[in-house]
Amino acid sequence: MVFRDYELPVALSPGRQYSAHAYVAEVAIKQGQLVKAGTDDDEVTPSDTDGEPVTGFAAYSAAAGDTILVLEGGGRARATSGTGDVTSGDLIASGGGSGENGEVQTASAGDYVVGRAFRDDSGDGGDAPIQIEHIGVAEESA
């Protein structure tokens, strides 16, 4: 797994309708992981199922029980690519089932789409720059 802390923030640029909210990390979360709702309403945990509905991207790393900021809409984020190639323009979904928890992959039909790649990824486990747009469920493969 290549999740790492950056000197630059994961949020590459805020959008006009940028939204981020604070949650509690149910388990340890790494910066840039895609997260989903946890056991309690105010908790999040790394996404672990391909294509599942998600909350957003972790803005920084946090230990279990710590407060964490989640980027939910608008702006751009640096995610970590799972298995397969992510190409600029691809719709993006969770790749946490076939890859490591919190990774992203190109969306398939029926996946919950969290955004769109605005550049090609840098290979499996590499950076995948994402425009965050909770689009909903993909009608067809990207």
CSV table of N, CA and C in Angstrom, one decimal:
chain,number,residue,atom,x,y,z
A,1,MET,N,0.9,-1.2,0.0
A,1,MET,CA,0.0,0.0,0.0
A,1,MET,C,0.9,1.2,0.0
A,2,VAL,N,0.6,2.2,-0.8
A,2,VAL,CA,1.4,3.4,-1.0
A,2,VAL,C,0.9,4.7,-0.3
A,3,PHE,N,-0.1,4.5,0.5
A,3,PHE,CA,-0.6,5.7,1.2
A,3,PHE,C,0.5,6.4,2.0
A,4,ARG,N,0.6,7.7,1.8
A,4,ARG,CA,1.7,8.4,2.5
A,4,ARG,C,1.3,9.8,2.9
A,5,ASP,N,2.0,10.3,3.8
A,5,ASP,CA,1.7,11.7,4.2
A,5,ASP,C,2.6,12.6,3.3
A,6,TYR,N,1.9,13.7,2.8
A,6,TYR,CA,2.6,14.6,1.9
A,6,TYR,C,2.8,15.9,2.6
A,7,GLU,N,3.9,16.6,2.3
A,7,GLU,CA,4.0,18.0,2.8
A,7,GLU,C,3.0,18.9,2.3
A,8,LEU,N,2.6,18.6,1.0
A,8,LEU,CA,1.4,19.4,0.4
A,8,LEU,C,0.2,18.7,0.8
A,9,PRO,N,-0.9,19.4,1.0
A,9,PRO,CA,-2.2,18.7,1.4
A,9,PRO,C,-2.7,17.8,0.3
A,10,VAL,N,-3.6,16.9,0.7
A,10,VAL,CA,-4.2,16.0,-0.3
A,10,VAL,C,-5.2,16.8,-1.1
A,11,ALA,N,-5.8,17.8,-0.5
A,11,ALA,CA,-6.7,18.7,-1.3
A,11,ALA,C,-5.9,19.6,-2.2
A,12,LEU,N,-5.9,19.3,-3.5
A,12,LEU,CA,-5.0,20.0,-4.4
A,12,LEU,C,-5.6,21.4,-4.7
A,13,SER,N,-6.9,21.5,-4.8
A,13,SER,CA,-7.4,22.9,-4.9
A,13,SER,C,-8.9,22.8,-4.6
A,14,PRO,N,-9.4,23.8,-3.8
A,14,PRO,CA,-10.8,23.8,-3.4
A,14,PRO,C,-11.6,24.3,-4.6
A,15,GLY,N,-12.8,23.7,-4.7
A,15,GLY,CA,-13.7,24.2,-5.8
A,15,GLY,C,-14.7,25.3,-5.2
A,16,ARG,N,-15.5,25.8,-6.1
A,16,ARG,CA,-16.4,26.9,-5.7
A,16,ARG,C,-17.4,26.4,-4.7
A,17,GLN,N,-17.8,25.2,-4.9
A,17,GLN,CA,-18.8,24.6,-3.9
A,17,GLN,C,-18.2,23.5,-3.2
A,18,TYR,N,-17.0,23.7,-2.7
A,18,TYR,CA,-16.2,22.8,-1.9
A,18,TYR,C,-16.8,22.5,-0.6
A,19,SER,N,-16.9,21.2,-0.2
A,19,SER,CA,-17.4,20.8,1.1
A,19,SER,C,-16.5,19.8,1.8
A,20,ALA,N,-16.3,20.0,3.1
A,20,ALA,CA,-15.5,19.1,3.9
A,20,ALA,C,-16.2,19.1,5.3
A,21,HIS,N,-16.2,17.9,5.9
A,21,HIS,CA,-16.7,17.8,7.2
A,21,HIS,C,-15.8,17.0,8.1
A,22,ALA,N,-15.9,17.3,9.4
A,22,ALA,CA,-15.1,16.5,10.4
A,22,ALA,C,-15.9,15.3,10.9
A,23,TYR,N,-15.2,14.2,11.0
A,23,TYR,CA,-15.7,13.0,11.5
A,23,TYR,C,-14.7,12.4,12.6
A,24,VAL,N,-15.1,11.3,13.2
A,24,VAL,CA,-14.2,10.6,14.0
A,24,VAL,C,-13.7,9.3,13.3
A,25,ALA,N,-12.4,9.1,13.3
A,25,ALA,CA,-11.9,7.9,12.6
A,25,ALA,C,-12.2,6.6,13.5
A,26,GLU,N,-13.0,5.7,12.9
A,26,GLU,CA,-13.3,4.5,13.6
A,26,GLU,C,-12.1,3.6,13.8
A,27,VAL,N,-11.3,3.6,12.8
A,27,VAL,CA,-10.0,2.8,12.8
A,27,VAL,C,-8.9,3.8,12.3
A,28,ALA,N,-7.7,3.4,12.3
A,28,ALA,CA,-6.6,4.3,11.7
A,28,ALA,C,-6.9,4.5,10.2
A,29,ILE,N,-6.8,5.8,9.8
A,29,ILE,CA,-7.1,6.2,8.4
A,29,ILE,C,-5.8,6.9,7.9
A,30,LYS,N,-5.4,6.6,6.7
A,30,LYS,CA,-4.3,7.2,6.0
A,30,LYS,C,-4.8,8.4,5.1
A,31,GLN,N,-4.0,9.4,5.0
A,31,GLN,CA,-4.3,10.5,4.2
A,31,GLN,C,-4.5,10.1,2.7
A,32,GLY,N,-5.6,10.6,2.1
A,32,GLY,CA,-5.9,10.2,0.7
A,32,GLY,C,-6.8,9.0,0.6
A,33,GLN,N,-7.1,8.2,1.7
A,33,GLN,CA,-7.9,7.1,1.5
A,33,GLN,C,-9.4,7.5,1.3
A,34,LEU,N,-10.1,6.7,0.5
A,34,LEU,CA,-11.5,6.9,0.3
A,34,LEU,C,-12.2,6.3,1.5
A,35,VAL,N,-13.1,7.1,2.2
A,35,VAL,CA,-13.7,6.6,3.4
A,35,VAL,C,-15.3,6.5,3.2
A,36,LYS,N,-15.9,5.6,4.1
A,36,LYS,CA,-17.3,5.4,4.1
A,36,LYS,C,-17.8,5.6,5.5
A,37,ALA,N,-19.1,5.7,5.7
A,37,ALA,CA,-19.7,5.8,7.0
A,37,ALA,C,-19.3,4.6,7.9
A,38,GLY,N,-19.0,5.0,9.1
A,38,GLY,CA,-18.6,4.0,10.1
A,38,GLY,C,-19.8,3.4,10.9
A,39,THR,N,-19.6,2.8,12.0
A,39,THR,CA,-20.6,2.2,12.8
A,39,THR,C,-21.6,3.3,13.4
A,40,ASP,N,-21.0,4.4,13.9
A,40,ASP,CA,-21.8,5.5,14.4
A,40,ASP,C,-21.9,6.6,13.4
A,41,ASP,N,-22.9,7.4,13.5
A,41,ASP,CA,-23.2,8.5,12.5
A,41,ASP,C,-22.0,9.4,12.3
A,42,ASP,N,-21.2,9.7,13.4
A,42,ASP,CA,-20.1,10.6,13.3
A,42,ASP,C,-18.8,10.0,12.9
A,43,GLU,N,-18.8,8.7,12.6
A,43,GLU,CA,-17.5,7.9,12.3
A,43,GLU,C,-17.4,7.6,10.9
A,44,VAL,N,-16.1,7.5,10.4
A,44,VAL,CA,-15.8,7.0,9.1
A,44,VAL,C,-14.7,5.9,9.2
A,45,THR,N,-14.7,5.1,8.2
A,45,THR,CA,-13.7,4.0,8.1
A,45,THR,C,-13.3,3.8,6.6
A,46,PRO,N,-12.1,3.3,6.3
A,46,PRO,CA,-11.7,3.2,4.9
A,46,PRO,C,-12.7,2.3,4.1
A,47,SER,N,-12.9,2.7,2.9
A,47,SER,CA,-13.8,1.9,2.0
A,47,SER,C,-13.1,0.5,1.7
A,48,ASP,N,-13.9,-0.5,1.8
A,48,ASP,CA,-13.3,-1.9,1.7
A,48,ASP,C,-14.1,-2.7,0.7
A,49,THR,N,-14.9,-2.1,-0.1
A,49,THR,CA,-15.7,-2.9,-1.1
A,49,THR,C,-15.7,-2.1,-2.4
A,50,ASP,N,-15.4,-2.8,-3.5
A,50,ASP,CA,-15.4,-2.1,-4.8
A,50,ASP,C,-16.8,-1.5,-5.1
A,51,GLY,N,-16.8,-0.2,-5.5
A,51,GLY,CA,-18.0,0.5,-6.0
A,51,GLY,C,-19.0,0.9,-5.0
A,52,GLU,N,-18.7,0.7,-3.7
A,52,GLU,CA,-19.7,1.0,-2.7
A,52,GLU,C,-19.9,2.5,-2.5
A,53,PRO,N,-21.0,3.0,-1.9
A,53,PRO,CA,-21.2,4.4,-1.6
A,53,PRO,C,-20.2,4.8,-0.6
A,54,VAL,N,-19.6,6.0,-0.8
A,54,VAL,CA,-18.6,6.5,0.1
A,54,VAL,C,-18.9,8.0,0.6
A,55,THR,N,-18.2,8.4,1.6
A,55,THR,CA,-18.4,9.7,2.1
A,55,THR,C,-17.4,10.7,1.4
A,56,GLY,N,-16.2,10.4,1.2
A,56,GLY,CA,-15.2,11.3,0.6
A,56,GLY,C,-13.8,10.8,0.8
A,57,PHE,N,-12.8,11.7,0.7
A,57,PHE,CA,-11.4,11.4,0.9
A,57,PHE,C,-10.9,12.0,2.2
A,58,ALA,N,-10.0,11.2,2.9
A,58,ALA,CA,-9.4,11.7,4.1
A,58,ALA,C,-8.4,12.8,3.8
A,59,ALA,N,-8.5,13.9,4.4
A,59,ALA,CA,-7.6,15.1,4.1
A,59,ALA,C,-6.2,14.9,4.8
A,60,TYR,N,-6.1,14.1,5.8
A,60,TYR,CA,-4.9,13.8,6.5
A,60,TYR,C,-5.0,12.5,7.2
A,61,SER,N,-3.9,11.9,7.7
A,61,SER,CA,-4.0,10.7,8.5
A,61,SER,C,-4.5,10.9,9.9
A,62,ALA,N,-5.1,9.9,10.5
A,62,ALA,CA,-5.6,10.0,11.8
A,62,ALA,C,-5.7,8.6,12.5
A,63,ALA,N,-5.4,8.6,13.8
A,63,ALA,CA,-5.5,7.3,14.5
A,63,ALA,C,-6.9,7.1,14.9
A,64,ALA,N,-7.2,5.8,15.2
A,64,ALA,CA,-8.6,5.5,15.7
A,64,ALA,C,-9.0,6.4,16.8
A,65,GLY,N,-10.2,7.0,16.8
A,65,GLY,CA,-10.7,7.9,17.8
A,65,GLY,C,-10.4,9.3,17.6
A,66,ASP,N,-9.5,9.6,16.7
A,66,ASP,CA,-9.1,11.0,16.4
A,66,ASP,C,-10.1,11.7,15.4
A,67,THR,N,-10.2,13.0,15.5
A,67,THR,CA,-11.0,13.7,14.5
A,67,THR,C,-10.3,13.8,13.2
A,68,ILE,N,-11.0,13.6,12.1
A,68,ILE,CA,-10.5,13.6,10.7
A,68,ILE,C,-11.3,14.5,9.8
A,69,LEU,N,-10.7,15.2,8.9
A,69,LEU,CA,-11.4,16.0,8.0
A,69,LEU,C,-11.6,15.2,6.7
A,70,VAL,N,-12.9,15.2,6.2
A,70,VAL,CA,-13.2,14.4,5.0
A,70,VAL,C,-13.6,15.4,3.9
A,71,LEU,N,-12.9,15.3,2.7
A,71,LEU,CA,-13.3,16.1,1.6
A,71,LEU,C,-14.4,15.4,0.9
A,72,GLU,N,-15.6,16.1,0.8
A,72,GLU,CA,-16.8,15.5,0.3
A,72,GLU,C,-17.3,15.9,-1.1
A,73,GLY,N,-16.9,17.1,-1.5
A,73,GLY,CA,-17.4,17.5,-2.8
A,73,GLY,C,-16.7,18.8,-3.2
A,74,GLY,N,-16.6,18.9,-4.5
A,74,GLY,CA,-15.9,20.0,-5.1
A,74,GLY,C,-14.4,19.9,-4.9
A,75,GLY,N,-13.7,20.6,-5.7
A,75,GLY,CA,-12.2,20.6,-5.5
A,75,GLY,C,-11.6,19.3,-6.1
A,76,ARG,N,-10.3,19.2,-5.8
A,76,ARG,CA,-9.5,18.1,-6.3
A,76,ARG,C,-8.8,17.4,-5.2
A,77,ALA,N,-8.5,16.1,-5.3
A,77,ALA,CA,-7.8,15.4,-4.3
A,77,ALA,C,-6.8,14.4,-4.9
A,78,ARG,N,-5.8,14.1,-4.2
A,78,ARG,CA,-4.9,13.1,-4.6
A,78,ARG,C,-5.2,11.8,-3.9
A,79,ALA,N,-5.7,10.8,-4.7
A,79,ALA,CA,-6.0,9.5,-4.1
A,79,ALA,C,-5.0,8.5,-4.5
A,80,THR,N,-5.1,7.3,-4.1
A,80,THR,CA,-4.2,6.2,-4.4
A,80,THR,C,-4.9,5.2,-5.3
A,81,SER,N,-4.3,4.9,-6.5
A,81,SER,CA,-4.9,4.0,-7.5
A,81,SER,C,-4.7,2.6,-7.0
A,82,GLY,N,-5.8,1.8,-7.2
A,82,GLY,CA,-5.8,0.4,-6.9
A,82,GLY,C,-5.3,-0.4,-8.2
A,83,THR,N,-5.8,-1.6,-8.4
A,83,THR,CA,-5.4,-2.4,-9.5
A,83,THR,C,-6.0,-1.8,-10.8
A,84,GLY,N,-5.3,-2.0,-11.9
A,84,GLY,CA,-5.8,-1.5,-13.2
A,84,GLY,C,-5.4,0.0,-13.4
A,85,ASP,N,-5.5,0.4,-14.6
A,85,ASP,CA,-5.2,1.8,-15.0
A,85,ASP,C,-6.3,2.8,-14.8
A,86,VAL,N,-6.0,3.9,-14.3
A,86,VAL,CA,-6.9,5.1,-14.2
A,86,VAL,C,-6.4,6.1,-15.3
A,87,THR,N,-7.3,6.4,-16.2
A,87,THR,CA,-7.0,7.3,-17.3
A,87,THR,C,-7.7,8.6,-17.1
A,88,SER,N,-7.1,9.7,-17.5
A,88,SER,CA,-7.8,11.0,-17.4
A,88,SER,C,-9.1,11.0,-18.0
A,89,GLY,N,-10.1,11.5,-17.3
A,89,GLY,CA,-11.5,11.5,-17.8
A,89,GLY,C,-12.3,10.3,-17.3
A,90,ASP,N,-11.7,9.3,-16.7
A,90,ASP,CA,-12.4,8.1,-16.2
A,90,ASP,C,-13.3,8.5,-15.0
A,91,LEU,N,-14.5,7.9,-14.9
A,91,LEU,CA,-15.2,8.0,-13.7
A,91,LEU,C,-14.6,7.2,-12.6
A,92,ILE,N,-14.5,7.6,-11.4
A,92,ILE,CA,-13.8,7.0,-10.3
A,92,ILE,C,-14.7,6.4,-9.2
A,93,ALA,N,-14.4,5.2,-8.7
A,93,ALA,CA,-15.2,4.6,-7.7
A,93,ALA,C,-14.2,3.9,-6.7
A,94,SER,N,-14.7,3.4,-5.6
A,94,SER,CA,-13.9,2.7,-4.6
A,94,SER,C,-13.3,1.4,-5.3
A,95,GLY,N,-12.0,1.2,-5.0
A,95,GLY,CA,-11.4,0.0,-5.4
A,95,GLY,C,-10.9,-0.8,-4.2
A,96,GLY,N,-11.6,-0.5,-3.0
A,96,GLY,CA,-11.2,-1.1,-1.7
A,96,GLY,C,-11.4,-2.6,-1.6
A,97,GLY,N,-12.2,-3.2,-2.5
A,97,GLY,CA,-12.4,-4.7,-2.4
A,97,GLY,C,-11.3,-5.5,-3.1
A,98,SER,N,-11.0,-5.0,-4.3
A,98,SER,CA,-10.0,-5.8,-5.1
A,98,SER,C,-8.6,-5.3,-4.8
A,99,GLY,N,-8.4,-4.1,-4.3
A,99,GLY,CA,-7.2,-3.5,-3.9
A,99,GLY,C,-7.1,-3.4,-2.4
A,100,GLU,N,-6.3,-2.4,-1.9
A,100,GLU,CA,-6.2,-2.1,-0.5
A,100,GLU,C,-7.3,-1.2,-0.1
A,101,ASN,N,-7.7,-1.3,1.2
A,101,ASN,CA,-8.8,-0.5,1.7
A,101,ASN,C,-8.5,1.0,1.3
A,102,GLY,N,-9.5,1.7,0.8
A,102,GLY,CA,-9.4,3.1,0.6
A,102,GLY,C,-8.8,3.5,-0.8
A,103,GLU,N,-8.4,2.5,-1.6
A,103,GLU,CA,-7.9,2.8,-2.9
A,103,GLU,C,-9.1,3.1,-3.9
A,104,VAL,N,-8.7,3.7,-5.1
A,104,VAL,CA,-9.7,4.0,-6.1
A,104,VAL,C,-9.4,3.2,-7.4
A,105,GLN,N,-10.5,3.1,-8.2
A,105,GLN,CA,-10.3,2.5,-9.5
A,105,GLN,C,-11.3,3.1,-10.5
A,106,THR,N,-11.2,2.8,-11.8
A,106,THR,CA,-12.1,3.2,-12.8
A,106,THR,C,-13.5,2.5,-12.5
A,107,ALA,N,-14.6,3.3,-12.5
A,107,ALA,CA,-15.9,2.8,-12.2
A,107,ALA,C,-16.4,1.9,-13.2
A,108,SER,N,-17.2,0.9,-12.8
A,108,SER,CA,-17.9,0.0,-13.7
A,108,SER,C,-19.4,0.3,-13.5
A,109,ALA,N,-20.2,-0.2,-14.4
A,109,ALA,CA,-21.7,-0.1,-14.3
A,109,ALA,C,-22.1,-0.5,-13.0
A,110,GLY,N,-23.0,0.3,-12.3
A,110,GLY,CA,-23.5,0.0,-11.0
A,110,GLY,C,-22.7,0.5,-9.8
A,111,ASP,N,-21.4,1.0,-10.1
A,111,ASP,CA,-20.6,1.5,-9.0
A,111,ASP,C,-21.0,2.9,-8.6
A,112,TYR,N,-20.8,3.2,-7.3
A,112,TYR,CA,-21.0,4.6,-6.8
A,112,TYR,C,-19.9,5.4,-7.3
A,113,VAL,N,-20.1,6.5,-8.0
A,113,VAL,CA,-19.0,7.3,-8.6
A,113,VAL,C,-18.7,8.5,-7.6
A,114,VAL,N,-17.5,8.6,-7.3
A,114,VAL,CA,-17.1,9.7,-6.3
A,114,VAL,C,-16.4,10.9,-7.1
A,115,GLY,N,-16.0,10.7,-8.3
A,115,GLY,CA,-15.4,11.8,-9.0
A,115,GLY,C,-14.9,11.3,-10.4
A,116,ARG,N,-14.0,12.2,-10.9
A,116,ARG,CA,-13.4,11.9,-12.3
A,116,ARG,C,-11.9,12.2,-12.2
A,117,ALA,N,-11.2,11.3,-12.9
A,117,ALA,CA,-9.7,11.5,-12.9
A,117,ALA,C,-9.4,12.7,-13.9
A,118,PHE,N,-8.6,13.6,-13.4
A,118,PHE,CA,-8.2,14.7,-14.3
A,118,PHE,C,-6.8,14.5,-14.9
A,119,ARG,N,-6.1,13.5,-14.5
A,119,ARG,CA,-4.8,13.1,-15.1
A,119,ARG,C,-4.7,11.6,-15.0
A,120,ASP,N,-3.9,11.0,-15.8
A,120,ASP,CA,-3.6,9.5,-15.7
A,120,ASP,C,-3.0,9.2,-14.3
A,121,ASP,N,-3.3,8.0,-13.8
A,121,ASP,CA,-2.6,7.7,-12.5
A,121,ASP,C,-1.1,7.4,-12.8
A,122,SER,N,-0.4,7.2,-11.7
A,122,SER,CA,1.0,6.8,-11.9
A,122,SER,C,1.3,5.3,-11.6
A,123,GLY,N,0.3,4.5,-12.0
A,123,GLY,CA,0.5,3.0,-11.9
A,123,GLY,C,-0.2,2.5,-10.6
A,124,ASP,N,-0.3,1.2,-10.5
A,124,ASP,CA,-0.9,0.6,-9.4
A,124,ASP,C,-0.3,1.1,-8.1
A,125,GLY,N,-1.1,1.5,-7.1
A,125,GLY,CA,-0.6,2.0,-5.9
A,125,GLY,C,0.0,3.4,-6.0
A,126,GLY,N,-0.1,4.1,-7.1
A,126,GLY,CA,0.4,5.4,-7.3
A,126,GLY,C,-0.6,6.5,-7.2
A,127,ASP,N,-0.2,7.7,-7.3
A,127,ASP,CA,-1.1,8.8,-7.2
A,127,ASP,C,-2.2,8.8,-8.3
A,128,ALA,N,-3.4,9.1,-8.0
A,128,ALA,CA,-4.5,9.3,-8.9
A,128,ALA,C,-5.2,10.6,-8.6
A,129,PRO,N,-4.9,11.7,-9.4
A,129,PRO,CA,-5.5,13.0,-9.1
A,129,PRO,C,-7.0,12.9,-9.5
A,130,ILE,N,-7.9,13.3,-8.6
A,130,ILE,CA,-9.3,13.2,-8.8
A,130,ILE,C,-10.0,14.5,-8.6
A,131,GLN,N,-11.0,14.8,-9.5
A,131,GLN,CA,-11.9,15.9,-9.3
A,131,GLN,C,-13.1,15.3,-8.5
A,132,ILE,N,-13.3,15.8,-7.3
A,132,ILE,CA,-14.4,15.2,-6.5
A,132,ILE,C,-15.7,15.7,-6.9
A,133,GLU,N,-16.6,14.7,-7.3
A,133,GLU,CA,-17.9,15.0,-7.8
A,133,GLU,C,-18.8,13.8,-7.4
A,134,HIS,N,-19.6,13.9,-6.4
A,134,HIS,CA,-20.4,12.7,-6.1
A,134,HIS,C,-21.5,12.6,-7.1
A,135,ILE,N,-21.2,11.9,-8.1
A,135,ILE,CA,-22.1,11.8,-9.3
A,135,ILE,C,-23.3,10.8,-9.1
A,136,GLY,N,-23.1,9.8,-8.3
A,136,GLY,CA,-24.1,8.8,-8.1
A,136,GLY,C,-23.7,7.5,-8.7
A,137,VAL,N,-24.6,6.7,-9.2
A,137,VAL,CA,-24.3,5.3,-9.7
A,137,VAL,C,-24.0,5.4,-11.2
A,138,ALA,N,-22.9,4.7,-11.6
A,138,ALA,CA,-22.5,4.7,-13.0
A,138,ALA,C,-23.6,3.9,-13.8
A,139,GLU,N,-24.0,4.5,-14.9
A,139,GLU,CA,-24.9,3.8,-15.8
A,139,GLU,C,-24.2,2.7,-16.6
A,140,GLU,N,-22.9,3.0,-17.0
A,140,GLU,CA,-22.2,2.0,-17.7
A,140,GLU,C,-20.7,2.1,-17.3
A,141,SER,N,-19.9,1.2,-17.8
A,141,SER,CA,-18.5,1.3,-17.5
A,141,SER,C,-17.9,2.6,-18.1
A,142,ALA,N,-16.9,3.1,-17.4
A,142,ALA,CA,-16.3,4.4,-17.8
A,142,ALA,C,-15.5,4.3,-19.0
